[in-house]
XYZ file of C-alpha atoms in Angstrom:
637
model
C 0.000 0.000 0.000
C 1.276 3.455 -0.933
C 0.281 6.613 0.957
C 1.418 9.943 -0.501
C 0.882 13.545 0.486
C 0.548 15.093 -2.982
C -0.418 18.583 -1.869
C 1.091 21.076 0.551
C -2.289 22.642 1.312
C -3.451 22.417 4.900
C -6.170 19.778 5.252
C -5.523 18.239 1.833
C -6.296 14.532 1.679
C -3.613 11.912 1.047
C -3.422 9.798 -2.100
C -3.655 6.075 -1.364
C -3.096 3.174 -3.743
C -3.368 -0.508 -2.861
C -1.277 -2.910 -4.935
C -0.709 -0.441 -7.735
C -3.097 1.117 -10.215
C -5.738 -1.165 -11.712
C -7.415 1.342 -14.022
C -6.573 4.111 -16.484
C -9.791 5.966 -17.168
C -11.592 5.294 -13.884
C -10.820 6.087 -10.245
C -7.737 4.444 -8.731
C -8.291 5.096 -5.022
C -9.438 2.363 -2.632
C -12.914 2.133 -1.160
C -12.863 3.530 2.379
C -15.433 2.046 4.735
C -16.001 3.604 8.171
C -18.031 1.497 10.603
C -19.541 -0.426 7.706
C -20.420 2.584 5.549
C -18.491 3.599 2.407
C -17.602 7.297 2.454
C -16.519 9.433 -0.530
C -14.270 11.927 1.258
C -11.259 9.797 2.111
C -9.305 10.130 5.336
C -9.956 13.865 5.603
C -13.431 13.220 7.008
C -12.145 11.039 9.867
C -10.956 12.084 13.301
C -7.811 10.001 13.815
C -8.323 9.994 17.579
C -11.564 8.029 17.109
C -9.960 5.208 15.134
C -9.814 1.829 16.877
C -8.417 -0.280 14.026
C -7.601 -0.187 10.318
C -7.732 -3.246 8.048
C -6.647 -3.265 4.419
C -8.285 -5.794 2.081
C -5.762 -6.278 -0.705
C -6.593 -9.540 -2.454
C -9.751 -10.073 -4.452
C -10.996 -12.891 -2.220
C -11.470 -10.510 0.694
C -12.465 -7.446 -1.341
C -14.865 -9.243 -3.707
C -17.693 -9.004 -1.168
C -17.676 -5.263 -2.022
C -18.192 -6.129 -5.677
C -18.158 -3.203 -8.084
C -16.266 -0.957 -5.665
C -13.416 -3.243 -4.611
C -11.055 -3.325 -7.611
C -8.670 -0.793 -6.024
C -8.697 -2.427 -2.601
C -10.775 -1.746 0.492
C -9.750 -0.003 3.711
C -11.935 -0.883 6.695
C -11.846 1.632 9.546
C -13.489 0.804 12.857
C -13.988 3.607 15.359
C -13.809 3.256 19.117
C -16.752 1.950 21.124
C -17.737 1.900 24.757
C -16.423 -0.781 27.116
C -18.032 -2.700 29.934
C -16.129 -0.636 32.472
C -16.414 2.349 34.723
C -16.742 5.661 32.883
C -13.359 7.023 31.841
C -12.432 10.477 30.581
C -9.442 11.189 28.351
C -8.028 14.571 27.357
C -5.128 15.266 25.033
C -3.744 18.481 23.603
C -0.969 18.781 21.040
C 0.752 21.907 19.727
C 3.405 21.830 17.033
C 5.330 24.112 14.726
C 6.323 23.696 11.076
C 8.946 25.388 8.995
C 10.171 24.773 5.447
C 13.163 22.452 5.545
C 14.611 23.874 2.346
C 13.709 26.023 -0.652
C 14.825 26.119 -4.278
C 18.347 27.478 -4.679
C 17.855 30.212 -7.280
C 20.215 32.960 -8.425
C 19.220 36.563 -7.827
C 18.971 38.849 -10.831
C 22.318 40.449 -9.974
C 24.022 37.074 -9.539
C 22.643 35.852 -12.854
C 23.940 38.863 -14.785
C 27.352 38.553 -13.112
C 27.365 34.892 -14.198
C 26.598 35.923 -17.798
C 29.569 38.324 -17.847
C 31.849 35.754 -16.204
C 30.967 33.183 -18.841
C 31.564 35.757 -21.579
C 35.030 36.477 -20.189
C 35.820 32.751 -20.157
C 34.802 32.450 -23.784
C 37.176 35.275 -24.702
C 40.067 33.103 -23.485
C 38.787 29.877 -25.065
C 40.840 28.994 -28.195
C 37.859 27.296 -29.806
C 35.795 30.470 -29.408
C 38.502 32.916 -30.481
C 39.332 30.791 -33.539
C 35.750 31.170 -34.733
C 34.783 34.631 -33.460
C 38.025 36.371 -32.583
C 38.157 38.424 -29.389
C 34.474 39.375 -29.622
C 32.696 38.762 -26.329
C 29.008 37.786 -26.676
C 26.778 40.721 -25.782
C 24.340 40.646 -22.880
C 20.711 41.488 -23.645
C 19.720 44.922 -22.377
C 16.813 43.457 -20.362
C 19.387 41.774 -18.104
C 21.247 45.080 -17.719
C 17.946 46.688 -16.722
C 17.395 44.078 -14.024
C 21.024 44.473 -12.923
C 20.637 48.245 -12.566
C 17.402 48.011 -10.580
C 18.647 45.417 -8.090
C 22.256 46.570 -7.692
C 21.971 50.353 -7.945
C 18.396 51.411 -7.225
C 17.674 48.767 -4.527
C 21.305 48.795 -3.310
C 21.708 45.054 -3.811
C 18.609 44.134 -1.836
C 17.082 41.239 -3.779
C 13.558 40.052 -3.106
C 13.291 36.415 -1.990
C 9.817 35.619 -3.264
C 9.925 32.124 -1.790
C 10.167 33.622 1.674
C 7.356 36.024 0.799
C 5.123 32.988 0.262
C 6.213 30.912 3.260
C 5.859 31.207 7.014
C 6.480 29.346 10.255
C 3.141 27.673 10.866
C 1.444 25.908 13.759
C -0.567 22.738 14.253
C -3.008 22.236 17.108
C -4.986 19.141 18.078
C -7.344 18.965 21.092
C -9.212 15.755 21.935
C -11.691 14.922 24.689
C -13.597 11.649 25.009
C -15.580 9.640 27.530
C -16.510 5.960 27.435
C -17.995 3.356 29.707
C -21.058 1.249 30.389
C -22.106 -2.166 31.590
C -22.844 -5.489 29.917
C -26.160 -4.225 28.483
C -25.404 -0.584 27.692
C -22.165 0.952 26.416
C -21.332 4.410 25.164
C -18.512 6.395 23.617
C -18.532 10.178 23.148
C -15.727 12.271 21.683
C -15.089 15.879 20.763
C -12.122 16.911 18.667
C -10.702 20.137 17.296
C -7.836 20.437 14.830
C -6.248 23.575 13.440
C -3.552 23.300 10.824
C -1.654 26.107 9.117
C 0.068 25.281 5.856
C 3.619 26.409 5.199
C 2.305 28.736 2.522
C 0.467 31.853 3.611
C -3.338 31.754 3.353
C -3.380 27.964 3.634
C -5.456 27.105 6.713
C -7.655 24.262 7.877
C -9.931 23.879 10.890
C -12.087 20.893 11.835
C -14.553 20.414 14.680
C -15.599 16.795 15.095
C -18.147 15.114 17.376
C -18.955 11.405 17.689
C -21.470 9.529 19.823
C -21.824 5.727 19.811
C -24.312 3.748 21.841
C -24.821 -0.003 22.077
C -27.662 -1.615 23.988
C -28.962 -5.126 24.589
C -32.667 -4.314 24.440
C -33.560 -7.939 25.138
C -31.667 -11.205 25.221
C -32.152 -11.468 21.454
C -32.389 -7.881 20.238
C -29.419 -5.473 20.099
C -29.313 -1.815 19.115
C -26.380 0.208 17.727
C -26.392 3.969 17.141
C -23.475 5.878 15.612
C -23.652 9.653 15.066
C -20.778 11.715 13.674
C -21.324 15.380 12.707
C -18.302 17.472 11.765
C -17.571 20.901 10.345
C -14.490 22.034 8.466
C -13.243 25.406 7.276
C -10.627 25.497 4.551
C -8.709 28.461 3.180
C -6.676 27.798 0.045
C -3.982 30.058 -1.439
C -5.193 31.463 -4.748
C -1.633 31.679 -6.114
C 0.656 28.744 -6.820
C 4.012 28.396 -5.092
C 5.485 27.948 -8.574
C 4.633 31.572 -9.321
C 6.835 32.647 -6.430
C 10.049 30.739 -7.013
C 10.127 31.620 -10.718
C 9.557 35.360 -10.214
C 12.706 37.541 -10.640
C 14.307 38.984 -7.544
C 14.963 42.484 -8.933
C 11.258 43.341 -8.691
C 10.350 44.454 -5.156
C 7.020 43.447 -3.643
C 6.132 47.079 -2.942
C 7.569 50.224 -4.405
C 10.184 51.876 -2.226
C 11.026 55.562 -2.178
C 13.986 54.798 -4.423
C 11.964 52.966 -7.101
C 9.173 55.565 -6.993
C 11.645 58.433 -7.403
C 13.463 56.668 -10.259
C 10.324 55.869 -12.273
C 8.548 59.173 -11.633
C 11.699 61.036 -12.582
C 11.745 59.415 -16.031
C 7.991 58.958 -16.532
C 6.030 61.367 -14.270
C 2.690 60.334 -15.760
C 2.983 56.906 -14.123
C 2.594 58.512 -10.679
C 4.116 55.612 -8.761
C 3.198 55.655 -5.079
C 5.442 54.357 -2.292
C 3.927 51.168 -0.861
C 2.003 50.241 -4.020
C 2.533 46.803 -5.524
C 5.450 46.792 -7.966
C 4.613 45.372 -11.406
C 6.688 44.576 -14.473
C 5.070 47.343 -16.561
C 6.164 49.961 -14.024
C 9.798 49.432 -15.100
C 9.161 49.037 -18.831
C 10.381 51.455 -21.540
C 12.881 53.302 -19.361
C 16.595 54.099 -19.746
C 18.973 52.319 -17.375
C 22.555 53.352 -16.752
C 25.308 51.922 -14.585
C 28.596 50.047 -14.426
C 28.534 46.436 -15.639
C 30.340 43.569 -13.822
C 33.411 44.149 -16.051
C 33.641 47.750 -14.815
C 32.424 49.334 -18.044
C 29.698 51.998 -18.086
C 26.505 51.248 -20.018
C 23.308 53.014 -21.039
C 20.352 51.030 -22.350
C 17.888 52.069 -25.041
C 14.784 54.015 -24.036
C 12.497 51.069 -24.800
C 14.238 48.617 -22.473
C 11.827 46.133 -20.868
C 13.578 44.312 -17.992
C 10.819 41.731 -17.544
C 7.389 41.009 -18.923
C 4.600 38.740 -17.741
C 0.851 38.508 -18.199
C 0.445 37.884 -14.466
C 0.679 40.292 -11.598
C 3.149 40.311 -8.743
C 2.549 36.933 -6.999
C 2.219 38.595 -3.589
C -0.585 40.738 -4.995
C -2.222 37.657 -6.515
C -1.968 35.857 -3.167
C -3.114 38.605 -0.835
C -5.743 40.190 -3.079
C -7.607 36.915 -3.695
C -9.488 34.628 -1.317
C -10.635 31.032 -1.536
C -12.683 29.880 1.448
C -14.846 26.788 1.843
C -17.065 25.634 4.674
C -18.206 22.006 4.829
C -20.668 20.316 7.140
C -20.676 16.525 7.195
C -22.881 14.059 9.000
C -22.453 10.310 9.139
C -25.178 8.434 10.958
C -25.905 4.776 11.434
C -28.666 2.769 13.102
C -28.278 -0.988 13.444
C -30.434 -3.762 14.832
C -29.544 -7.416 15.242
C -31.975 -10.136 16.229
C -30.944 -13.602 17.379
C -33.391 -15.906 15.613
C -31.733 -19.008 17.037
C -28.464 -20.036 18.577
C -26.881 -20.252 15.115
C -28.870 -17.750 13.095
C -28.945 -13.969 13.407
C -30.559 -11.222 11.325
C -28.844 -7.842 11.015
C -30.053 -4.625 9.479
C -28.087 -1.404 9.213
C -29.407 1.918 7.956
C -26.734 4.504 7.180
C -26.719 8.037 5.850
C -23.874 10.284 4.792
C -24.614 13.948 4.235
C -22.345 16.756 3.129
C -23.150 20.374 2.415
C -20.398 22.712 1.268
C -20.220 26.393 0.377
C -17.188 27.830 -1.368
C -16.416 31.451 -2.229
C -13.559 32.394 -4.545
C -13.090 36.141 -4.864
C -10.531 38.670 -5.994
C -9.968 42.406 -5.982
C -9.557 44.536 -9.078
C -6.182 43.914 -10.800
C -5.554 40.886 -8.548
C -4.531 38.509 -11.336
C -3.899 40.872 -14.238
C -3.823 44.643 -14.481
C -7.182 45.727 -15.856
C -9.120 42.654 -14.733
C -12.264 43.471 -12.709
C -12.992 42.229 -9.215
C -14.953 38.991 -9.125
C -16.760 36.445 -6.945
C -17.544 32.766 -7.631
C -19.995 30.884 -5.420
C -20.074 27.081 -5.464
C -22.648 25.179 -3.433
C -22.703 21.406 -3.219
C -25.254 19.095 -1.637
C -24.403 15.395 -1.277
C -26.651 12.782 0.301
C -26.056 9.036 0.428
C -28.395 6.426 1.901
C -27.344 2.811 2.396
C -29.404 -0.058 3.774
C -27.808 -3.446 4.447
C -29.796 -6.505 5.488
C -28.147 -9.863 6.136
C -28.734 -13.283 7.638
C -25.711 -14.608 9.516
C -25.257 -18.283 10.291
C -22.568 -19.837 12.465
C -22.339 -23.429 13.676
C -19.650 -25.711 15.112
C -19.709 -29.488 14.621
C -16.891 -31.038 16.660
C -13.794 -30.185 14.558
C -15.761 -28.384 11.890
C -16.811 -24.750 11.916
C -19.168 -23.284 9.348
C -20.340 -19.703 8.908
C -22.364 -18.056 6.180
C -23.728 -14.640 5.275
C -26.471 -13.835 2.773
C -28.233 -10.568 2.154
C -28.896 -7.562 -0.014
C -27.964 -3.886 0.024
C -29.473 -0.802 -1.536
C -27.619 2.469 -1.974
C -28.961 5.747 -3.337
C -26.742 8.797 -3.871
C -27.681 12.321 -4.863
C -25.040 14.872 -5.839
C -26.272 18.402 -6.501
C -24.047 21.334 -7.478
C -24.589 24.976 -8.362
C -21.950 27.494 -9.431
C -22.731 31.180 -9.890
C -20.283 33.968 -10.664
C -20.182 37.713 -11.196
C -17.667 40.509 -11.696
C -17.258 44.276 -11.716
C -18.649 45.073 -8.277
C -18.832 48.689 -7.013
C -16.171 47.852 -4.433
C -13.694 45.061 -3.722
C -15.472 44.602 -0.395
C -18.877 43.985 -1.972
C -19.365 40.388 -3.150
C -23.144 40.152 -3.295
C -24.125 39.101 -6.816
C -27.026 41.543 -6.749
C -24.449 44.316 -7.167
C -22.373 42.671 -9.924
C -22.378 44.435 -13.279
C -21.896 41.108 -15.090
C -23.340 37.794 -13.902
C -22.319 34.582 -15.665
C -24.868 31.950 -16.554
C -25.182 29.566 -13.552
C -23.861 26.036 -13.945
C -26.045 23.434 -12.232
C -26.041 19.655 -12.004
C -28.315 17.301 -10.092
C -27.419 13.612 -10.399
C -28.982 10.682 -8.569
C -27.487 7.197 -8.868
C -28.464 3.871 -7.365
C -26.765 0.565 -6.579
C -28.675 -2.644 -5.789
C -26.687 -5.664 -4.634
C -27.114 -9.245 -3.548
C -24.323 -11.044 -1.722
C -23.390 -14.335 -0.132
C -20.334 -15.801 1.565
C -19.468 -19.175 3.138
C -16.520 -19.886 5.443
C -15.453 -23.369 6.480
C -12.734 -24.383 8.939
C -11.449 -27.808 9.898
C -9.456 -27.859 13.142
C -8.350 -24.320 12.297
C -5.841 -25.751 9.839
C -7.861 -26.072 6.666
C -9.686 -22.878 5.764
C -12.055 -22.455 2.835
C -14.035 -19.433 1.689
C -16.331 -18.771 -1.230
C -18.305 -15.596 -1.968
C -20.396 -14.062 -4.701
C -21.811 -10.594 -5.146
C -23.873 -9.145 -7.937
C -24.290 -5.397 -8.409
C -26.746 -3.474 -10.515
C -25.868 0.167 -11.122
C -27.851 2.963 -12.723
C -24.709 4.519 -14.210
C -24.805 1.969 -17.065
C -27.367 1.422 -19.815
C -30.096 -1.215 -19.851
C -28.611 -4.656 -20.387
C -25.240 -3.503 -19.006
C -26.213 -2.597 -15.461
C -25.405 -5.887 -13.732
C -22.036 -7.405 -12.916
C -21.066 -10.533 -10.998
C -18.039 -10.807 -8.706
C -17.118 -14.295 -7.439
C -14.184 -15.218 -5.182
C -12.655 -18.314 -3.547
C -9.765 -18.806 -1.134
C -7.974 -21.737 0.476
C -5.684 -21.778 3.483
C -3.663 -24.675 4.850
C -1.769 -24.333 8.143
C 0.705 -27.200 7.942
C 2.246 -26.450 11.339
C -0.925 -27.764 13.005
C -0.496 -31.222 11.499
C 0.630 -34.014 13.822
C 3.743 -34.800 11.772
C 4.967 -31.252 12.505
C 4.695 -31.634 16.287
C 8.377 -32.496 16.767
C 9.594 -29.499 14.807
C 9.433 -27.173 17.777
C 11.376 -24.382 16.102
C 8.524 -23.928 13.581
C 5.711 -22.032 15.256
C 3.642 -21.450 12.150
C 3.783 -22.599 8.551
C 0.873 -21.916 6.257
C -0.011 -21.613 2.608
C -2.666 -19.360 1.098
C -4.344 -19.190 -2.283
C -7.121 -16.917 -3.467
C -8.802 -15.967 -6.709
C -11.536 -13.435 -7.247
C -13.095 -10.758 -9.393
C -13.837 -7.172 -8.391
C -15.172 -4.156 -10.274
C -14.705 -0.418 -10.578
C -17.713 1.880 -10.733
C -15.766 5.018 -9.859
C -16.522 6.712 -13.168
C -18.627 9.626 -14.312
C -22.278 8.559 -14.391
C -24.371 8.158 -17.529
C -21.512 8.054 -19.998
C -23.861 6.008 -22.190
C -26.168 8.995 -22.710
C -25.682 12.221 -24.617
C -26.201 15.270 -22.449
C -28.102 18.335 -23.613
C -26.911 21.859 -22.961
C -28.653 25.207 -23.237
C -28.428 27.037 -26.541
C -30.194 29.510 -28.804
C -32.197 28.889 -31.978
C -33.606 31.160 -34.682
C -37.283 30.448 -35.359
C -39.252 31.057 -38.553
C -39.704 34.721 -37.669
C -35.933 35.232 -37.377
C -36.324 35.564 -33.625
C -33.674 34.122 -31.297
C -35.272 31.729 -28.824
C -33.754 29.661 -26.044
C -33.572 25.903 -26.193
C -31.355 22.873 -25.678
C -29.018 20.990 -27.996
C -26.391 18.272 -27.947
C -23.057 20.087 -27.791
C -20.913 17.233 -26.491
C -17.438 16.880 -27.923
C -17.505 13.324 -26.596
C -19.809 10.813 -28.286
C -21.574 8.659 -25.700
C -21.574 4.872 -26.030
C -24.570 2.791 -24.814
C -22.502 -0.407 -24.945
C -19.984 0.462 -22.227
C -19.935 -1.914 -19.245
C -18.126 -2.735 -16.029
C -14.391 -2.798 -15.727
C -13.518 -6.080 -14.021
C -10.287 -6.991 -12.249
C -9.320 -10.647 -11.798
C -6.733 -11.269 -9.138
C -4.808 -14.393 -8.148
C -2.805 -14.483 -4.921
C -0.311 -17.058 -3.593
C 0.970 -16.657 -0.055
C 3.290 -18.257 2.488
C 3.496 -17.477 6.232
C 6.384 -18.735 8.338
C 7.230 -18.090 12.002
C 10.340 -19.596 13.661
C 12.031 -19.763 17.059
C 9.154 -18.733 19.327
C 7.953 -16.225 16.728
C 11.258 -14.367 16.793
C 11.613 -14.695 13.032
C 8.593 -14.002 10.819
C 8.500 -14.270 7.060
C 5.599 -13.501 4.720
C 5.758 -14.114 0.983
C 3.027 -12.927 -1.401
C 2.902 -13.261 -5.163
C -0.094 -11.905 -6.973
C -1.267 -11.365 -10.523
C -3.898 -8.758 -11.274
C -5.536 -8.270 -14.669
C -8.124 -5.605 -15.427
C -10.233 -6.143 -18.524
C -12.620 -3.922 -20.482
C -10.818 -0.729 -19.503
C -12.940 2.374 -19.979
C -10.975 4.647 -22.305
C -11.575 7.818 -24.268
C -10.542 7.341 -27.901
C -10.656 9.498 -31.027
C -13.739 9.277 -33.240
C -14.519 10.106 -36.852
C -15.536 13.709 -37.436
C -18.693 12.568 -39.240
C -20.070 11.638 -35.792
C -20.014 15.290 -34.768
C -17.741 14.496 -31.826
C -13.980 14.345 -31.401
C -13.896 11.317 -29.079
C -15.997 8.559 -27.568
C -15.939 6.255 -24.532
C -15.436 2.524 -25.028
C -14.233 -0.637 -23.282
C -10.821 -1.299 -24.793
C -7.579 -2.835 -23.624
C -6.444 -4.502 -20.444
C -3.960 -3.849 -17.657
C -1.845 -6.532 -15.979
C 0.174 -6.240 -12.767
C 2.515 -8.816 -11.246
C 4.100 -8.368 -7.858
C 6.262 -10.315 -5.437
C 6.383 -9.114 -1.852
C 8.676 -10.349 0.923
C 8.218 -9.206 4.524
C 10.837 -10.220 7.096
C 10.147 -9.256 10.707
C 12.712 -10.256 13.353
C 11.561 -9.979 16.984
C 14.134 -9.378 19.698
C-alpha cells in the first residue's frame, strides 16, 4: 500500500493506492469504509483519535464481497466503542510548529547577470571560441542590464526572496476529549475533537470540529441496538496563487515600491505617478533608460524602450493577498443498526446509514488581482451530497466437533444524490462587496443534479477444519444505474484456500517452527468510480432562430464526446499465492506474497470520426496486468 501527500495545502487529503493502479480511465483510489459505511471523502473526514483499528483488504478474495467498488482495494476503519467498564475520561492536547526544511536554490537577478559576464570572459580566453569569433565577447541582452541596474543600484543590492514572501512558520493544534464506559447491556462512547492546521504557505489554513457519539444496547436477550452519530464541520482556506509563481519570479522586482523605485520611475515617466507602498509590477519598469557600471567595470546606457521583464500575471504577492478562496463544509455520518438472534446459530442484522455533506465555497478577488485591468470577481459554489445505504443480512454460524461453518447472505441498496450549483459575477462597485445583486456582469449559472443507485445481492461461506484447513467462497452481484439497460449488472465471485501445515501431527516435533501456512485466493472485483451516464448524450442550453428570425432559447447536444450505450463494467481478476512462516518462538517471521492482477474492459476515451459530430468517444478497450512479489521479514528481539 502506498500513501502519498501530494499537496502542501493544509487539510488536503492523502493519495492512497493498494497494490498499484488497476485502471486508467476510472478512479484508482481504494474504497474507504467507516463502521460499515463507504464514504466518498477519504481520510480527511475522519478524526484520527476516534480510530480503533484499520484493516486493508488487498486480495480479491477478501475485497470481492464489495463487488463493483473493490477493484482498487478496500480499507476498513473501525472507530472506538464503549467498554463494559467504569466511565473514563481522556483529554489530550498537542501543539506543534512547522517550517520549510529547504527552498529552491535560485540565483538573484544580480548574480545571474554577473554569471553571464563571467561566462563571456571565459569564452574570450577559449581557443575554440577565439578561432571562430576572434576576441568578440558575446553581448548581454539589455533586459538583463535593466534588471542588474534596478537590483544593484536602485535597490542597493537588496534582492527580493519571493519564496520567503510565500512561506511562514506555521502551527498545528490538536485537542481531543472523550468519555466511554457502560455495563454489559449498555455501552457508550462520546468524543469531541478540534484540529487547526496552518500550511507552510500563507493563506493555507484548515480547521475541523468533530463530534462522535456511539451507543450499544442489549434491548432484550435477542435484540441489540447500535447507534453511531458523527457530525463534523471544516473550514478550509486555500492560497489562490501557486508556489510555482513565487520561485520563478525575478528577484529584482520588489514586492512594494520603495522611495527609491518611486523616485526613479517618476523622474523618467512622471505620468505613471508611482506611489510608495504600491505593488510593484513589471510594466512599471518598462520602456525606461537604465545606466550603470557592468560587472566588467564598463559603463553602459540602455535604449529608451528597455523592458527588464514582462509577464501577463501580476506580482505573486498581490495575486496571493488580493484573492481569497474559502470553503465551509458540514458533514454528518449516521448509522442505526439492529440485530436479532433468531436461534443459537442464526442472526438477522439490518443497518441503515446516511452520509450527508453540504459545502459552500467562495472564490473572490480584488480589481487587478490577477492581471492589471481585470475586474474584481466572486464565484460561489454550493454542493449538496446525500447518500443512503441499507444493508440486510442473515448470519449463520455453527460448530460441529472439529468443523466450523459460517455463512452470510443478504442484499444492500444504496442511493446517492449529488447536486451542485456554481454562480459567478464581476465588476462590483467595491472590492469589499461580493453580493451578486451588485455585480455588473453575472455569468450563466452552472447546475447539475445527479442521482445514482446501486442494488446488490451477496453471499459468503466460510469453512474451517481444526483451524488448519480454511475455505471461503463468496459471490456478489451489483446493478448500477450509471450503465445502460442490459449492461447494469455485474457478478463478482471469489474463492480462497488456506492450509496451516504447522498444526499437522507430523509437525509436532519441529518445535522451532511455530507457524507454517499456505494461502491461495482468486476473485473478481469491479470499478464503478466513473462519471455517471456516460452512455447517454447530455443536452446543454443554446439559442435557436425560429421562422420569424427571432432568437429563442432551447437545448441541444453540444458534447465533444460521443456517448456509447454499450460500455460496461471494468472487471479486475486477481490471483494471490501466499506463504506465512514463524520460527524460534515467533522471533523470526517471514511472509511471501505473489499476486497477478488483470483488469479487462478498460474504460478509455478514444478518437472518433468527425462525421459523428464528436472528437472522441468512450469505449471498453484494452487490459492492464500487474505482477508483484512481496517479501516481509520481521525479526523480533
